[in-house]
């Protein structure tokens, strides 16, 4: 197997590792492709479509598409930007996202994407779905109003024996996250905290430590927009 | 034929109100009412939310004094996490919150006095509305206008340094505060480089008091008699009887100064205070249970606080307080327009307290939060700019709020505002055929003295967007006028 493949991202020639996903190759080279459901190092779900790019003339999700020799990739264009913006807007109208009272505000990835993509007023009508809060778990409060169904909790939160703590239940627009009644009850504090942290929005709240404990100004996206850390890599490289 | 005059909306109060004045066949005022038509429903939609959201969520009730709601809720939530009832916090926790609160009092009172009230004083109640506004003040008295703007800014900067944001911050968390005040942050308020410093604030507060007292001397009749009526007064006072805007016990005095509610622990407020619902307004009418629905009503706010407190624990404000009390020979002051005087004394007090706190090394402390054992009911009260504010929550075993009861300052002043409107309506409108701009504004000036926050909304600048409707006894429209 070849040691690397050559691809072009936004007119820049890049050497990528065979089998690597496009989003990761871009990231290593200081090119930020917005993502939401994706987490580096975790098997991709490809559920949110925000990482959409243009590969050899076709729109594809960069978190699920492995690199291949000679790929011509465009990560940014008017069309792609607008597509991503539309996805964020859809997510915002589909749930009940009231940033002002949410403890994840300032560290929420959906909110940060909204700012970065300059979402002002969604072009779609608000759905205001009737959803509830499930506070039955002793460590976590689950707020279905804010869940974007990214499956990050399902994919990353497993107990020591490898049991999944989170799962989906119901179908269609009623689809929701559920916590395993048995394994969920015995979740350690560390695991519960990790679940709240891995949730990109404020849908999983850890009872032991609240987001409001971080003062405004010190929260993750208070100082720089989402993706800035990746883009800095490039600046270091080229300077 | 009996007639009804409607003033809608009331300008230069925070929010919207509607006043109706009913006239009989001889053009005598028979009834006047202040209707509150907004209903924000916070008490309902907070149900089910985790309790730690309350301080951040509930402050959205208001864009004018959100800090008051933020802190009253935080005090109630302190109880839920076993962090005492306003007294159990760390020195840094309590003092940071107090600083935030004084910043809030300072900015809110400044906004009210300089932007909303001074136009009436400078130009007179009957003046042309095109000059009777803050722009007019700036043209006429530039210094006063600039000071108003800078004082407001100072208060907001204090709020930002303690709560993280000028409006709707997150500083107070269950059991304490989420940040301290760094030396660099503190110095901004002392060195006067970015904006005038705290000493300047004290000086300007004194200047504003001089302005008012001078005005008072020249306009005794208006200030002493306009919308004056006897009432009881209620507020928190510190346990030793001092004015304390952040914490204390409930005290009420009657119009003669007799103490009628004796320094009650506010957690027992339900024993002393009831709330009546009337069909024509969304705003409830609180009353002291002991005196019943009819006679138990009371006033809250700066005037009430001057009447309940024994002294003010900051030297310059104490001096002014002594003059204020001497004016009514130590008896309660029942003059609505003296509310402005009282408010200015509190501006000075807040400035002095901010100075004291800014020099207190406790604000750089690292010990920010305390916790204890879980409780299921929390009650938090404080003195908001407009008066006593009550927050009361119950939660279930899952940390979810199951009950919220809020009595906001303006609600406490509901009956007094209605009385003020009635008193002015009688003086100005009885026997008159023609309704002048000045007369209608007189009604507004009476309401404005209470600085009501009818809901969060912007107020109109300049010309009064007034709609007057005249109705007969069968509620038929006789006439409709718009300016
Ligand atoms: S709870 Fe959070 S992590 Fe899990 S699916 Fe919903 S948004 Fe994603
Ligand atoms: S990040 Fe690729 S589909 Fe969500």
JSON list of C-alpha atoms in Angstrom, two decimals, chain A residues 7-95:
[
{"chain": "A", "resi": 7, "resn": "UNK", "atom": "CA", "xyz": [-5.10, 15.26, -3.20]},
{"chain": "A", "resi": 8, "resn": "UNK", "atom": "CA", "xyz": [-5.91, 18.89, -3.90]},
{"chain": "A", "resi": 9, "resn": "UNK", "atom": "CA", "xyz": [-7.94, 20.86, -1.42]},
{"chain": "A", "resi": 10, "resn": "UNK", "atom": "CA", "xyz": [-8.86, 24.38, -2.49]},
{"chain": "A", "resi": 11, "resn": "UNK", "atom": "CA", "xyz": [-5.97, 24.49, -4.98]},
{"chain": "A", "resi": 12, "resn": "UNK", "atom": "CA", "xyz": [-3.52, 23.34, -2.34]},
{"chain": "A", "resi": 13, "resn": "UNK", "atom": "CA", "xyz": [-1.72, 20.06, -2.92]},
{"chain": "A", "resi": 14, "resn": "UNK", "atom": "CA", "xyz": [-1.82, 17.86, 0.14]},
{"chain": "A", "resi": 15, "resn": "UNK", "atom": "CA", "xyz": [-0.33, 14.52, 1.05]},
{"chain": "A", "resi": 16, "resn": "UNK", "atom": "CA", "xyz": [-2.88, 12.41, 2.88]},
{"chain": "A", "resi": 17, "resn": "UNK", "atom": "CA", "xyz": [-2.69, 9.03, 4.55]},
{"chain": "A", "resi": 18, "resn": "UNK", "atom": "CA", "xyz": [-4.49, 6.28, 2.65]},
{"chain": "A", "resi": 19, "resn": "UNK", "atom": "CA", "xyz": [-7.85, 5.51, 4.28]},
{"chain": "A", "resi": 20, "resn": "UNK", "atom": "CA", "xyz": [-7.92, 8.84, 6.06]},
{"chain": "A", "resi": 21, "resn": "UNK", "atom": "CA", "xyz": [-11.17, 10.81, 5.90]},
{"chain": "A", "resi": 22, "resn": "UNK", "atom": "CA", "xyz": [-11.04, 14.04, 3.97]},
{"chain": "A", "resi": 23, "resn": "UNK", "atom": "CA", "xyz": [-12.06, 16.11, 7.00]},
{"chain": "A", "resi": 24, "resn": "UNK", "atom": "CA", "xyz": [-9.07, 14.78, 8.96]},
{"chain": "A", "resi": 25, "resn": "UNK", "atom": "CA", "xyz": [-6.58, 15.36, 6.15]},
{"chain": "A", "resi": 26, "resn": "UNK", "atom": "CA", "xyz": [-7.85, 18.90, 5.81]},
{"chain": "A", "resi": 27, "resn": "UNK", "atom": "CA", "xyz": [-7.66, 19.45, 9.55]},
{"chain": "A", "resi": 28, "resn": "UNK", "atom": "CA", "xyz": [-4.04, 18.31, 9.73]},
{"chain": "A", "resi": 29, "resn": "UNK", "atom": "CA", "xyz": [-3.23, 20.86, 7.07]},
{"chain": "A", "resi": 30, "resn": "UNK", "atom": "CA", "xyz": [-4.92, 23.75, 8.75]},
{"chain": "A", "resi": 31, "resn": "UNK", "atom": "CA", "xyz": [-8.04, 23.72, 6.57]},
{"chain": "A", "resi": 32, "resn": "UNK", "atom": "CA", "xyz": [-11.21, 23.94, 8.61]},
{"chain": "A", "resi": 33, "resn": "UNK", "atom": "CA", "xyz": [-14.29, 22.17, 7.33]},
{"chain": "A", "resi": 34, "resn": "UNK", "atom": "CA", "xyz": [-17.22, 22.83, 9.68]},
{"chain": "A", "resi": 35, "resn": "UNK", "atom": "CA", "xyz": [-18.48, 19.68, 11.42]},
{"chain": "A", "resi": 36, "resn": "UNK", "atom": "CA", "xyz": [-21.06, 18.93, 14.05]},
{"chain": "A", "resi": 37, "resn": "UNK", "atom": "CA", "xyz": [-21.73, 15.22, 14.42]},
{"chain": "A", "resi": 38, "resn": "UNK", "atom": "CA", "xyz": [-18.11, 14.34, 13.76]},
{"chain": "A", "resi": 39, "resn": "UNK", "atom": "CA", "xyz": [-15.50, 13.83, 16.47]},
{"chain": "A", "resi": 40, "resn": "UNK", "atom": "CA", "xyz": [-11.86, 13.22, 15.57]},
{"chain": "A", "resi": 41, "resn": "UNK", "atom": "CA", "xyz": [-10.90, 9.62, 16.22]},
{"chain": "A", "resi": 42, "resn": "UNK", "atom": "CA", "xyz": [-14.48, 8.41, 16.48]},
{"chain": "A", "resi": 43, "resn": "UNK", "atom": "CA", "xyz": [-16.18, 6.35, 13.77]},
{"chain": "A", "resi": 44, "resn": "UNK", "atom": "CA", "xyz": [-18.15, 8.88, 11.71]},
{"chain": "A", "resi": 45, "resn": "UNK", "atom": "CA", "xyz": [-21.93, 8.90, 11.62]},
{"chain": "A", "resi": 46, "resn": "UNK", "atom": "CA", "xyz": [-22.41, 11.29, 8.72]},
{"chain": "A", "resi": 47, "resn": "UNK", "atom": "CA", "xyz": [-25.72, 12.41, 10.12]},
{"chain": "A", "resi": 48, "resn": "UNK", "atom": "CA", "xyz": [-25.61, 16.19, 10.12]},
{"chain": "A", "resi": 49, "resn": "UNK", "atom": "CA", "xyz": [-24.26, 16.97, 6.60]},
{"chain": "A", "resi": 50, "resn": "UNK", "atom": "CA", "xyz": [-22.57, 20.17, 7.70]},
{"chain": "A", "resi": 51, "resn": "UNK", "atom": "CA", "xyz": [-19.16, 18.94, 6.52]},
{"chain": "A", "resi": 52, "resn": "UNK", "atom": "CA", "xyz": [-20.38, 18.79, 2.95]},
{"chain": "A", "resi": 53, "resn": "UNK", "atom": "CA", "xyz": [-17.71, 19.56, 0.32]},
{"chain": "A", "resi": 54, "resn": "UNK", "atom": "CA", "xyz": [-17.33, 19.21, -3.41]},
{"chain": "A", "resi": 55, "resn": "UNK", "atom": "CA", "xyz": [-15.29, 16.19, -4.54]},
{"chain": "A", "resi": 56, "resn": "UNK", "atom": "CA", "xyz": [-14.59, 15.99, -8.26]},
{"chain": "A", "resi": 57, "resn": "UNK", "atom": "CA", "xyz": [-17.79, 17.91, -8.91]},
{"chain": "A", "resi": 58, "resn": "UNK", "atom": "CA", "xyz": [-20.06, 16.06, -6.49]},
{"chain": "A", "resi": 59, "resn": "UNK", "atom": "CA", "xyz": [-21.28, 17.10, -3.05]},
{"chain": "A", "resi": 60, "resn": "UNK", "atom": "CA", "xyz": [-20.17, 14.62, -0.38]},
{"chain": "A", "resi": 61, "resn": "UNK", "atom": "CA", "xyz": [-19.73, 14.56, 3.37]},
{"chain": "A", "resi": 62, "resn": "UNK", "atom": "CA", "xyz": [-16.07, 14.94, 4.19]},
{"chain": "A", "resi": 63, "resn": "UNK", "atom": "CA", "xyz": [-16.28, 13.09, 7.51]},
{"chain": "A", "resi": 64, "resn": "UNK", "atom": "CA", "xyz": [-17.34, 9.84, 5.83]},
{"chain": "A", "resi": 65, "resn": "UNK", "atom": "CA", "xyz": [-15.39, 10.01, 2.56]},
{"chain": "A", "resi": 66, "resn": "UNK", "atom": "CA", "xyz": [-11.87, 8.58, 2.56]},
{"chain": "A", "resi": 67, "resn": "UNK", "atom": "CA", "xyz": [-9.21, 10.26, 0.47]},
{"chain": "A", "resi": 68, "resn": "UNK", "atom": "CA", "xyz": [-8.27, 8.82, -2.92]},
{"chain": "A", "resi": 69, "resn": "UNK", "atom": "CA", "xyz": [-5.38, 9.62, -5.22]},
{"chain": "A", "resi": 70, "resn": "UNK", "atom": "CA", "xyz": [-5.94, 12.70, -7.34]},
{"chain": "A", "resi": 71, "resn": "UNK", "atom": "CA", "xyz": [-9.11, 13.95, -5.67]},
{"chain": "A", "resi": 72, "resn": "UNK", "atom": "CA", "xyz": [-9.97, 17.54, -6.53]},
{"chain": "A", "resi": 73, "resn": "UNK", "atom": "CA", "xyz": [-11.70, 18.98, -3.51]},
{"chain": "A", "resi": 74, "resn": "UNK", "atom": "CA", "xyz": [-13.40, 22.28, -2.97]},
{"chain": "A", "resi": 75, "resn": "UNK", "atom": "CA", "xyz": [-14.30, 23.02, 0.66]},
{"chain": "A", "resi": 76, "resn": "UNK", "atom": "CA", "xyz": [-15.61, 26.50, 0.23]},
{"chain": "A", "resi": 77, "resn": "UNK", "atom": "CA", "xyz": [-17.84, 28.17, -2.31]},
{"chain": "A", "resi": 78, "resn": "UNK", "atom": "CA", "xyz": [-20.97, 30.25, -2.26]},
{"chain": "A", "resi": 79, "resn": "UNK", "atom": "CA", "xyz": [-23.07, 27.16, -2.85]},
{"chain": "A", "resi": 80, "resn": "UNK", "atom": "CA", "xyz": [-21.42, 25.09, -0.12]},
{"chain": "A", "resi": 81, "resn": "UNK", "atom": "CA", "xyz": [-21.54, 27.93, 2.40]},
{"chain": "A", "resi": 82, "resn": "UNK", "atom": "CA", "xyz": [-25.22, 28.41, 1.79]},
{"chain": "A", "resi": 83, "resn": "UNK", "atom": "CA", "xyz": [-25.86, 24.69, 2.02]},
{"chain": "A", "resi": 84, "resn": "UNK", "atom": "CA", "xyz": [-24.15, 24.53, 5.42]},
{"chain": "A", "resi": 85, "resn": "UNK", "atom": "CA", "xyz": [-25.98, 27.56, 6.62]},
{"chain": "A", "resi": 86, "resn": "UNK", "atom": "CA", "xyz": [-29.26, 25.97, 5.60]},
{"chain": "A", "resi": 87, "resn": "UNK", "atom": "CA", "xyz": [-28.40, 22.84, 7.60]},
{"chain": "A", "resi": 88, "resn": "UNK", "atom": "CA", "xyz": [-27.71, 24.90, 10.73]},
{"chain": "A", "resi": 89, "resn": "UNK", "atom": "CA", "xyz": [-30.94, 26.81, 10.20]},
{"chain": "A", "resi": 90, "resn": "UNK", "atom": "CA", "xyz": [-32.86, 23.57, 9.84]},
{"chain": "A", "resi": 91, "resn": "UNK", "atom": "CA", "xyz": [-31.43, 22.30, 13.09]},
{"chain": "A", "resi": 92, "resn": "UNK", "atom": "CA", "xyz": [-32.28, 25.54, 14.83]},
{"chain": "A", "resi": 93, "resn": "UNK", "atom": "CA", "xyz": [-35.92, 25.54, 13.74]},
{"chain": "A", "resi": 94, "resn": "UNK", "atom": "CA", "xyz": [-36.38, 21.82, 14.25]},
{"chain": "A", "resi": 95, "resn": "UNK", "atom": "CA", "xyz": [-35.68, 21.88, 18.00]}
]
